[in-house]
Coordinates of C-alpha atoms and ligand atoms in Angstrom, one line a residue:
X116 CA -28.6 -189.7 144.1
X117 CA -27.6 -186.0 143.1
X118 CA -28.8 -183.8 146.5
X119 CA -29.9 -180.5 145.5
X120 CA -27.2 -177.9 144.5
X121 CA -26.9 -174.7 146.9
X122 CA -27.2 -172.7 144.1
X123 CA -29.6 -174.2 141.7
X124 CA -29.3 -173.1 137.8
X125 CA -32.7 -170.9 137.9
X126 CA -34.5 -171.3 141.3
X127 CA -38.2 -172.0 141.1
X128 CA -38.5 -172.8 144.5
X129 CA -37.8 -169.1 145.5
X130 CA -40.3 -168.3 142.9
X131 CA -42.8 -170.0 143.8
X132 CA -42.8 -169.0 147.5
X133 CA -42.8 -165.4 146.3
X134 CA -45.8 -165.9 144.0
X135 CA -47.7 -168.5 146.2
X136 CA -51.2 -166.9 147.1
X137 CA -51.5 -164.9 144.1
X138 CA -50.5 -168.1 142.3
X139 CA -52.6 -170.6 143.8
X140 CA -56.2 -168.4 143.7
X141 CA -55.0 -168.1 140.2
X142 CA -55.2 -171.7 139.4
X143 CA -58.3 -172.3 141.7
X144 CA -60.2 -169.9 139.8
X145 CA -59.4 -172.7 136.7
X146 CA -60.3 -175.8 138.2
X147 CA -63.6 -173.5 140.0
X148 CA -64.3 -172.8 136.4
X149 CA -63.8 -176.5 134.9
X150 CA -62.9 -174.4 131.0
X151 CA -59.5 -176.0 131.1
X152 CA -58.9 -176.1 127.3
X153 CA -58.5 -172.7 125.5
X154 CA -61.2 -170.6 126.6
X155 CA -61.1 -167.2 128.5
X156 CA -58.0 -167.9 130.4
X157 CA -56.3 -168.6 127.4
X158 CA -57.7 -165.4 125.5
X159 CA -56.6 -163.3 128.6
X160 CA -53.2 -164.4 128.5
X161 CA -52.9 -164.3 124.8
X162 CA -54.4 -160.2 124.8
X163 CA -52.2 -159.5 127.8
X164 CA -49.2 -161.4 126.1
X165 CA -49.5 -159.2 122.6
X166 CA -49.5 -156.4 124.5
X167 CA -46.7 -156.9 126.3
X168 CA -44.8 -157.6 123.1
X169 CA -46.5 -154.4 120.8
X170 CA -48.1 -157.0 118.6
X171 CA -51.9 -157.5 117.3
X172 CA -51.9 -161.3 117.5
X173 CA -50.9 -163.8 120.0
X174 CA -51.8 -167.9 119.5
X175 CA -51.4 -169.8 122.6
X176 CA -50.6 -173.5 121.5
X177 CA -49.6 -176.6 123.3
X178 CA -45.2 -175.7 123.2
X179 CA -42.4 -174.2 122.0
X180 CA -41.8 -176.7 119.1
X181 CA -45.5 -176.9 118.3
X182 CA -45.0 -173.1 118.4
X183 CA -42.4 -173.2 115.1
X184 CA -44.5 -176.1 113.5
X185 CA -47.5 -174.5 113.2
X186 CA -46.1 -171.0 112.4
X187 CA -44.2 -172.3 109.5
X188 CA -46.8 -174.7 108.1
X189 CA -49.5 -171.7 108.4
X190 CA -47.4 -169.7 106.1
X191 CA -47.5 -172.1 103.9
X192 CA -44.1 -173.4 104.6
X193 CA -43.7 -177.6 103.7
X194 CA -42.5 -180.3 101.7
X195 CA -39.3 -179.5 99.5
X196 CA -38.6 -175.5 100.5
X197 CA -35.9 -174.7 102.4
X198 CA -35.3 -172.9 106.3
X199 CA -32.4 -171.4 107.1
X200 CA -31.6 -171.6 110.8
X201 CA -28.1 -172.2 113.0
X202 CA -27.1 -175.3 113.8
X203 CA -26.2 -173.5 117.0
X204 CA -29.5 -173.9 119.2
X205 CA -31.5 -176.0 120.8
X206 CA -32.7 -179.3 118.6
X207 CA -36.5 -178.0 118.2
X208 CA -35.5 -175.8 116.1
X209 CA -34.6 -178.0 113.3
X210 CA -37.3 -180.9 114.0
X211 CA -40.0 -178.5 113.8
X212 CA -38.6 -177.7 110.4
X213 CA -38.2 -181.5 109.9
X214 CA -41.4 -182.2 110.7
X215 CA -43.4 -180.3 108.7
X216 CA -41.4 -181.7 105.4
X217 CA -39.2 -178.7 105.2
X218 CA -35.5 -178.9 105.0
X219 CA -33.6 -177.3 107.4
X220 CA -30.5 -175.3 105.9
X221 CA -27.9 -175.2 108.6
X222 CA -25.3 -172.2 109.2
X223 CA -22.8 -169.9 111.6
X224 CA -23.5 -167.7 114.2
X225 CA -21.8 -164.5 114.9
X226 CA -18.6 -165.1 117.4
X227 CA -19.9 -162.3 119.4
X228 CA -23.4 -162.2 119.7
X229 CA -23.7 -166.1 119.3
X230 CA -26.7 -165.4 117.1
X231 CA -27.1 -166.2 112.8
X232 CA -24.7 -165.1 110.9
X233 CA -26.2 -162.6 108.7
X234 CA -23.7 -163.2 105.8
X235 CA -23.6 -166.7 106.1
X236 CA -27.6 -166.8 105.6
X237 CA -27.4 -164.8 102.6
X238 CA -24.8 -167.2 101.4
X239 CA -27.0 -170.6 102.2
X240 CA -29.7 -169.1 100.0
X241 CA -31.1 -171.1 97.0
X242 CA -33.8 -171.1 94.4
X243 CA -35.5 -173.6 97.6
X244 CA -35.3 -171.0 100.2
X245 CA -38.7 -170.0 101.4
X246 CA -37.4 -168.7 105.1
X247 CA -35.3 -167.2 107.2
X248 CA -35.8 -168.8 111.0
X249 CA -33.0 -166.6 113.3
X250 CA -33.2 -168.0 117.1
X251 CA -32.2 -164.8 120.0
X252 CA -30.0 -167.3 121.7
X253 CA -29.6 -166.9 125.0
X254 CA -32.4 -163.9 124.6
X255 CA -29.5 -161.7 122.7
X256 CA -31.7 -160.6 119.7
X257 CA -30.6 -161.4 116.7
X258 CA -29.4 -158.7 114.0
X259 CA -32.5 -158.1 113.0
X260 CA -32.0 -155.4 110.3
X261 CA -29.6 -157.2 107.9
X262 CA -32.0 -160.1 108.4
X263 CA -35.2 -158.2 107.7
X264 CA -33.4 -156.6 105.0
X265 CA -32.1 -160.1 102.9
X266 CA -35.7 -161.2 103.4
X267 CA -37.1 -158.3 101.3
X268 CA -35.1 -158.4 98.9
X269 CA -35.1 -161.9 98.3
X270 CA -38.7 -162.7 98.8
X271 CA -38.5 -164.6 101.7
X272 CA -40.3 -165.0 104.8
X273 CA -39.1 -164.7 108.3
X274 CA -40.0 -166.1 111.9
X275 CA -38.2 -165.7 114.7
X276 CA -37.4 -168.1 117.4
X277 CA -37.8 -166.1 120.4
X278 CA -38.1 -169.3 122.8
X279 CA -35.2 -167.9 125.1
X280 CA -36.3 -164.0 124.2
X281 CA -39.1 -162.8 126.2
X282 CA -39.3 -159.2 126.7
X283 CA -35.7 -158.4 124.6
X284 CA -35.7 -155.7 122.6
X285 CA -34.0 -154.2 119.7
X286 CA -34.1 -150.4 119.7
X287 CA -38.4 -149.8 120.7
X288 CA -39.3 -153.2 119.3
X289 CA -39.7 -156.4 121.1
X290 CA -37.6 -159.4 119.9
X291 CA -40.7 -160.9 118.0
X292 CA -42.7 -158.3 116.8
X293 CA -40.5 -157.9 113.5
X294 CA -40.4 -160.4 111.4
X295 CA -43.7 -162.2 109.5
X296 CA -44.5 -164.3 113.1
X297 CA -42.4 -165.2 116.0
X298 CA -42.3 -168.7 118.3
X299 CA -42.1 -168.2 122.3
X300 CA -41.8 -171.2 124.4
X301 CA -43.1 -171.2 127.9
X302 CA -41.2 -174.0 129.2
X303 CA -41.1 -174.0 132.7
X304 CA -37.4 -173.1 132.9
X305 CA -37.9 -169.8 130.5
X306 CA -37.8 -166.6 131.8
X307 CA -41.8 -167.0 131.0
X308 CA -42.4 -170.1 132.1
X309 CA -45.7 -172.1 132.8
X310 CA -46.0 -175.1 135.4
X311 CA -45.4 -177.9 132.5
X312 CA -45.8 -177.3 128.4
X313 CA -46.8 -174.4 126.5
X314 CA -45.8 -171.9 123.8
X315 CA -47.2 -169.3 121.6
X316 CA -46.9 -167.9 118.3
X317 CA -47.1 -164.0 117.9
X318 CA -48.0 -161.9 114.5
X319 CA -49.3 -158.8 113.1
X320 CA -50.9 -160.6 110.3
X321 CA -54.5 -161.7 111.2
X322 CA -55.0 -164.0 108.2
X323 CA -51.9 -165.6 109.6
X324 CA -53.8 -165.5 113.3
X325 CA -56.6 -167.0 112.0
X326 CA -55.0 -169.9 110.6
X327 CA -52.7 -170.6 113.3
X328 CA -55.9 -170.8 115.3
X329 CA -57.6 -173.0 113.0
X330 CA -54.5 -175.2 112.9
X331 CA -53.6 -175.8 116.5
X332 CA -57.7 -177.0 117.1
X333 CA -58.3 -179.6 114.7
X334 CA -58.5 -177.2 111.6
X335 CA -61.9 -176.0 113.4
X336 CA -63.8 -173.4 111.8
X337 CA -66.5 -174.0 114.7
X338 CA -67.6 -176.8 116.7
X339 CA -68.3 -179.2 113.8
X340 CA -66.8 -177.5 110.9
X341 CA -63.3 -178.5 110.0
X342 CA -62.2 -176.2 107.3
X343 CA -58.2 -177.9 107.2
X344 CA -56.1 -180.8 108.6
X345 CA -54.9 -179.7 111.7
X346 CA -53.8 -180.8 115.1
X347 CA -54.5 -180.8 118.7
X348 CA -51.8 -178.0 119.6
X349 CA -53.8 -175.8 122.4
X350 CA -53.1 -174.7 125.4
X351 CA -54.2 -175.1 128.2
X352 CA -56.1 -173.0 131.0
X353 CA -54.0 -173.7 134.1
X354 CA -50.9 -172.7 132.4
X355 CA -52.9 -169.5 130.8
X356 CA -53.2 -168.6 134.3
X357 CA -49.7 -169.7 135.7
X358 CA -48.6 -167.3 133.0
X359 CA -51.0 -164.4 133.2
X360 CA -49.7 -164.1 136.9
X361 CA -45.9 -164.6 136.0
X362 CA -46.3 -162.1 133.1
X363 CA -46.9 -159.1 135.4
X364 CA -43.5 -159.8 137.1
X365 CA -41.5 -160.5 134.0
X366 CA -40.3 -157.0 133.4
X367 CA -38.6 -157.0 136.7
X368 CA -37.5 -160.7 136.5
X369 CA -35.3 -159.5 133.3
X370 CA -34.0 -156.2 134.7
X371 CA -32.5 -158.6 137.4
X372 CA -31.2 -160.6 134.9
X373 CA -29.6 -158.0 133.3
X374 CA -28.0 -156.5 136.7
X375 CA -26.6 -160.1 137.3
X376 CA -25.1 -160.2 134.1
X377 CA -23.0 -157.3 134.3
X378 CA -22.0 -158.0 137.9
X379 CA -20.8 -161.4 135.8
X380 CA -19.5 -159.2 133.0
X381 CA -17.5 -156.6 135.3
X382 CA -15.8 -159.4 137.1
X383 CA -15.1 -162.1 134.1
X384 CA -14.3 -159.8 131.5
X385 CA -11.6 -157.3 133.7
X386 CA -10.0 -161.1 133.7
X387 CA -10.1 -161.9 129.9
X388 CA -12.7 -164.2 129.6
X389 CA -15.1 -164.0 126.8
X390 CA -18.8 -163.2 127.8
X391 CA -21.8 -163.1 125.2
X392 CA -21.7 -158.9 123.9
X393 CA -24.1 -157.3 121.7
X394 CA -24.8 -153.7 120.2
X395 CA -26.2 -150.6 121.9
X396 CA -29.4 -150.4 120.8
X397 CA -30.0 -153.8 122.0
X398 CA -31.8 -154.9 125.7
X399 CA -31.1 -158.5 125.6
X400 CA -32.9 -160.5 128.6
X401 CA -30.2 -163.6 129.2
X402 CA -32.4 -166.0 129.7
X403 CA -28.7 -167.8 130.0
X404 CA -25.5 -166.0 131.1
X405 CA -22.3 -168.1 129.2
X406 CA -19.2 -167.7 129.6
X407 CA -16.5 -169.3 127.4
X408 CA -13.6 -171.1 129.0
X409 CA -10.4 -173.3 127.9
X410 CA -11.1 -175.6 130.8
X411 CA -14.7 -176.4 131.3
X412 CA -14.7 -179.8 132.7
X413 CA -12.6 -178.7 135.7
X414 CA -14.8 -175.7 136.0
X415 CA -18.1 -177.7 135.8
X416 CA -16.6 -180.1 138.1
X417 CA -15.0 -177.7 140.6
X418 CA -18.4 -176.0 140.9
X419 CA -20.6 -178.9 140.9
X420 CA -18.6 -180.2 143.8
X421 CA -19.0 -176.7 145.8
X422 CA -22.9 -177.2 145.2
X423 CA -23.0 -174.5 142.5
X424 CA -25.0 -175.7 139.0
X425 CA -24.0 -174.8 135.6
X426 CA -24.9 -176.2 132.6
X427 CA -23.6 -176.4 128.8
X428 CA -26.5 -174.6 125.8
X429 CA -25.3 -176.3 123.7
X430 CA -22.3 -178.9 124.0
X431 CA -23.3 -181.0 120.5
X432 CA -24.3 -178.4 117.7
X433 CA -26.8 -179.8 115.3
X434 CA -24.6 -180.9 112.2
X435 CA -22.8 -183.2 114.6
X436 CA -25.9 -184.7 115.7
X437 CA -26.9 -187.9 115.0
X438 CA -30.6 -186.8 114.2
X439 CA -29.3 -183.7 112.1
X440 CA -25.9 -184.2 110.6
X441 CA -27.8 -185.8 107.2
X442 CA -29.0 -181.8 106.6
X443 CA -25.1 -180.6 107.4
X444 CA -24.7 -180.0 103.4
X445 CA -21.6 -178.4 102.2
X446 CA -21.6 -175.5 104.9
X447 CA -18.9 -175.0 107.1
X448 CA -19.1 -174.0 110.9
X449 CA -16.2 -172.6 111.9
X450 CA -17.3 -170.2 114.7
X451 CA -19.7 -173.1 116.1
X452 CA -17.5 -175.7 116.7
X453 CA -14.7 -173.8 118.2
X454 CA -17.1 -172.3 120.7
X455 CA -18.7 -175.2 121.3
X456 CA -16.1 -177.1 123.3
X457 CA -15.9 -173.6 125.8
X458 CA -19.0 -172.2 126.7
X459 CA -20.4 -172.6 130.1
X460 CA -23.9 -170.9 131.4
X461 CA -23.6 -169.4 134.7
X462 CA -26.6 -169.9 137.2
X463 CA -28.8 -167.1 136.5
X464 CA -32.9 -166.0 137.2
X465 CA -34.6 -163.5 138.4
X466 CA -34.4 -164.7 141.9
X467 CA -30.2 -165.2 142.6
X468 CA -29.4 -162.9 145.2
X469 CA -25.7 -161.0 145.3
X470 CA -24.2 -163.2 147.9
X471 CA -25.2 -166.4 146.4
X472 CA -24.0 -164.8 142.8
X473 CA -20.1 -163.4 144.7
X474 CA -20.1 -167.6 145.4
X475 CA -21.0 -168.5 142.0
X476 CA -17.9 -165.6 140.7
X477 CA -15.8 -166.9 143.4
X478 CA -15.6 -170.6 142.7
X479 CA -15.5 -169.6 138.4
X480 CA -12.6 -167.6 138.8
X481 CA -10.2 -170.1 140.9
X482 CA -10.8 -172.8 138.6
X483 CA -11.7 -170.8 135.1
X484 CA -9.1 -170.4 132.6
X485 CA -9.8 -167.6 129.3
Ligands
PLP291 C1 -37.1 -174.2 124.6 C2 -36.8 -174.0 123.1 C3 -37.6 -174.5 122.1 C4 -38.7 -175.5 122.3 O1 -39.6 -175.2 123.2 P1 -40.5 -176.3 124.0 O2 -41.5 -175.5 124.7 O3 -39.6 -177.0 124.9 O4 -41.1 -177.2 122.9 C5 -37.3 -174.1 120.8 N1 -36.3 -173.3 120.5 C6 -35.4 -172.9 121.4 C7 -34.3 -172.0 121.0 C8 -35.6 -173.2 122.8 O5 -34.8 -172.7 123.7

């Protein structure tokens, strides 16, 4: 058995310590309450979680992937239209697509930003496409403004995947708040993160709202009036209030973040390796910090063995996967899969202290090669 690393990959422990008493008369209030589905610990975290983001509508539901489902089948998304998405990102993505009858439309990211590839989306578009589904990797934004733009003038619709994107922001507006709705996931290892599932979808539209209610309880109207086929997709009270508490200290979680990561950058870059860069007027919130590297299994290896963790987002891109490769198409990926063989995330969270981060930079740069 694996002992714990020194430095874990995002340390909850530390978290939790920090947030204890606040944290635990959070949840006691729940179970005192006994409302554990939905309910007014659900609406306060959805009102304080719109407001975080600038948005009218928030829609607490049971994950991340549930999150995209529901979003895309509420705008009336389904059987036979198309979804244009990466293939570089985290397999939900594309089986919430899947699931829903849709057919996702695979393409290239950006080498720098590891985000869509504007051009290539236009390119993927057909007579099928009904949406545009961009995913802020890493919680780099996406570029936003082409994107918004192609869907305009094409007639298409587009949802943001902003599981990895809490709190980024392009220019004044949150990652999430610009296109027709936007998916968060509040996996525990997010830089929102609940204590087990849970994942929202955000909107300005509030016929959108009310059907993304609707369909996330059983297509309920009320108590026993069903107006559509839906599912049981809620949330849940105990992680409304794990996340009400964890959302007043997200702003300063992510400013550490971003401090980390240009410690990372100063050091890593001066030495010519190639670190995730995006534009000015983006704040991104690196919910990972990667890295890309000609050696990684020595790195990984050398690191591991020094007690450090680092992981891989994402070693297999989707049109390579077994599950995925039937939707690969035509489309090339050039920029995917020669990234995909070098990229290594760096431990990083709100709670890695400078010392512990000098180790991390230490150990990377005897073994790391550009
Ligand atoms: C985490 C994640 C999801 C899925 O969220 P779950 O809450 O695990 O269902 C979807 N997309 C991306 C990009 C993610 O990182």
């Amino acid at each position: 058995m694996n002992s714990q690393p020194r430095i874990p990959f995002v340390n909850l422990d530390r978290q939790y310590d920090r947030l204890r008493p606040q944290m635990n008369e959070a949840i006691q209030a729940v179970l005192d309450s006994k409302a554990f589905i939905q309910g007014p610990f659900v609406e306060s975290f959805e009102r304080a979680f719109a407001e975080y983001l600038n948005v009218k509508y928030a829609v607490g539901c049971s994950n991340g992937t549930s999150a995209i489902s529901l979003a895309l089948e509420a705008l009336g998304i389904g059987q036979g239209d198309e979804v244009i998405t990466v293939s570089h990102t985290f397999a939900a993505t594309a089986s919430a697509i899947i699931k829903i009858g849709a057919t996702p439309v695979f393409v290239d990211i950006d080498k720098d930003s590891y985000t869509i590839d504007p051009r290539a989306a236009e390119e993927a578009i057909t007579p099928r496409t009904k949406a545009l589904l961009p995913v802020h990797l890493y919680g780099t934004p996406c570029a936003m403004a082409p994107l918004a733009q192609l869907a305009k003038s094409r007639g298409l619709l587009l949802v943001e995947d902003a599981a990895q994107a809490h709190g980024a922001k392009l220019g004044d507006n949150c990652a999430g708040a610009i296109g027709d709705a936007a998916t968060f996931s509040f996996y525990p290892g997010k830089n929102l993160g609940a204590y087990g599932d849970a994942g929202a979808i955000v909107t300005n539209n509030e016929a959108l709202a009310a059907q993304l209610r609707k369909l996330r309880d059983h297509g309920r109207r009320s108590k026993y009036v069903h107006d559509t086929v839906g599912y049981n997709q809620r949330m849940d009270a105990i992680q409304a209030a794990v996340l009400s508490v964890k959302l007043q200290h997200l702003e300063d979680w992510n400013i550490r973040r971003r401090e980390l990561a240009s410690r990372y950058d100063m050091v890593l870059r001066q030495k010519g390796f190639k670190t995730i860069s995006c534009p000015d007027d983006v704040t991104p919130v690196y919910h990972l910090y990667v890295a890309e590297v000609s050696n990684r299994d020595s790195v990984a290896k050398r690191m591991e063995g020094e007690g450090i963790a680092t992981g891989v987002h994402y070693p297999v891109p989707l049109h390579q996967q077994p599950a995925f490769a039937s939707w690969k198409g035509a489309r090339e990926f050039p920029v995917t899969d020669r990234i995909v063989s070098r990229i290594i995330s760096l431990p990083i969270c709100g709670e890695l202290t400078n010392a512990e981060q000098d180790l991390v930079i230490d150990a990377f740069v005897s073994v790391a090669e550009p």
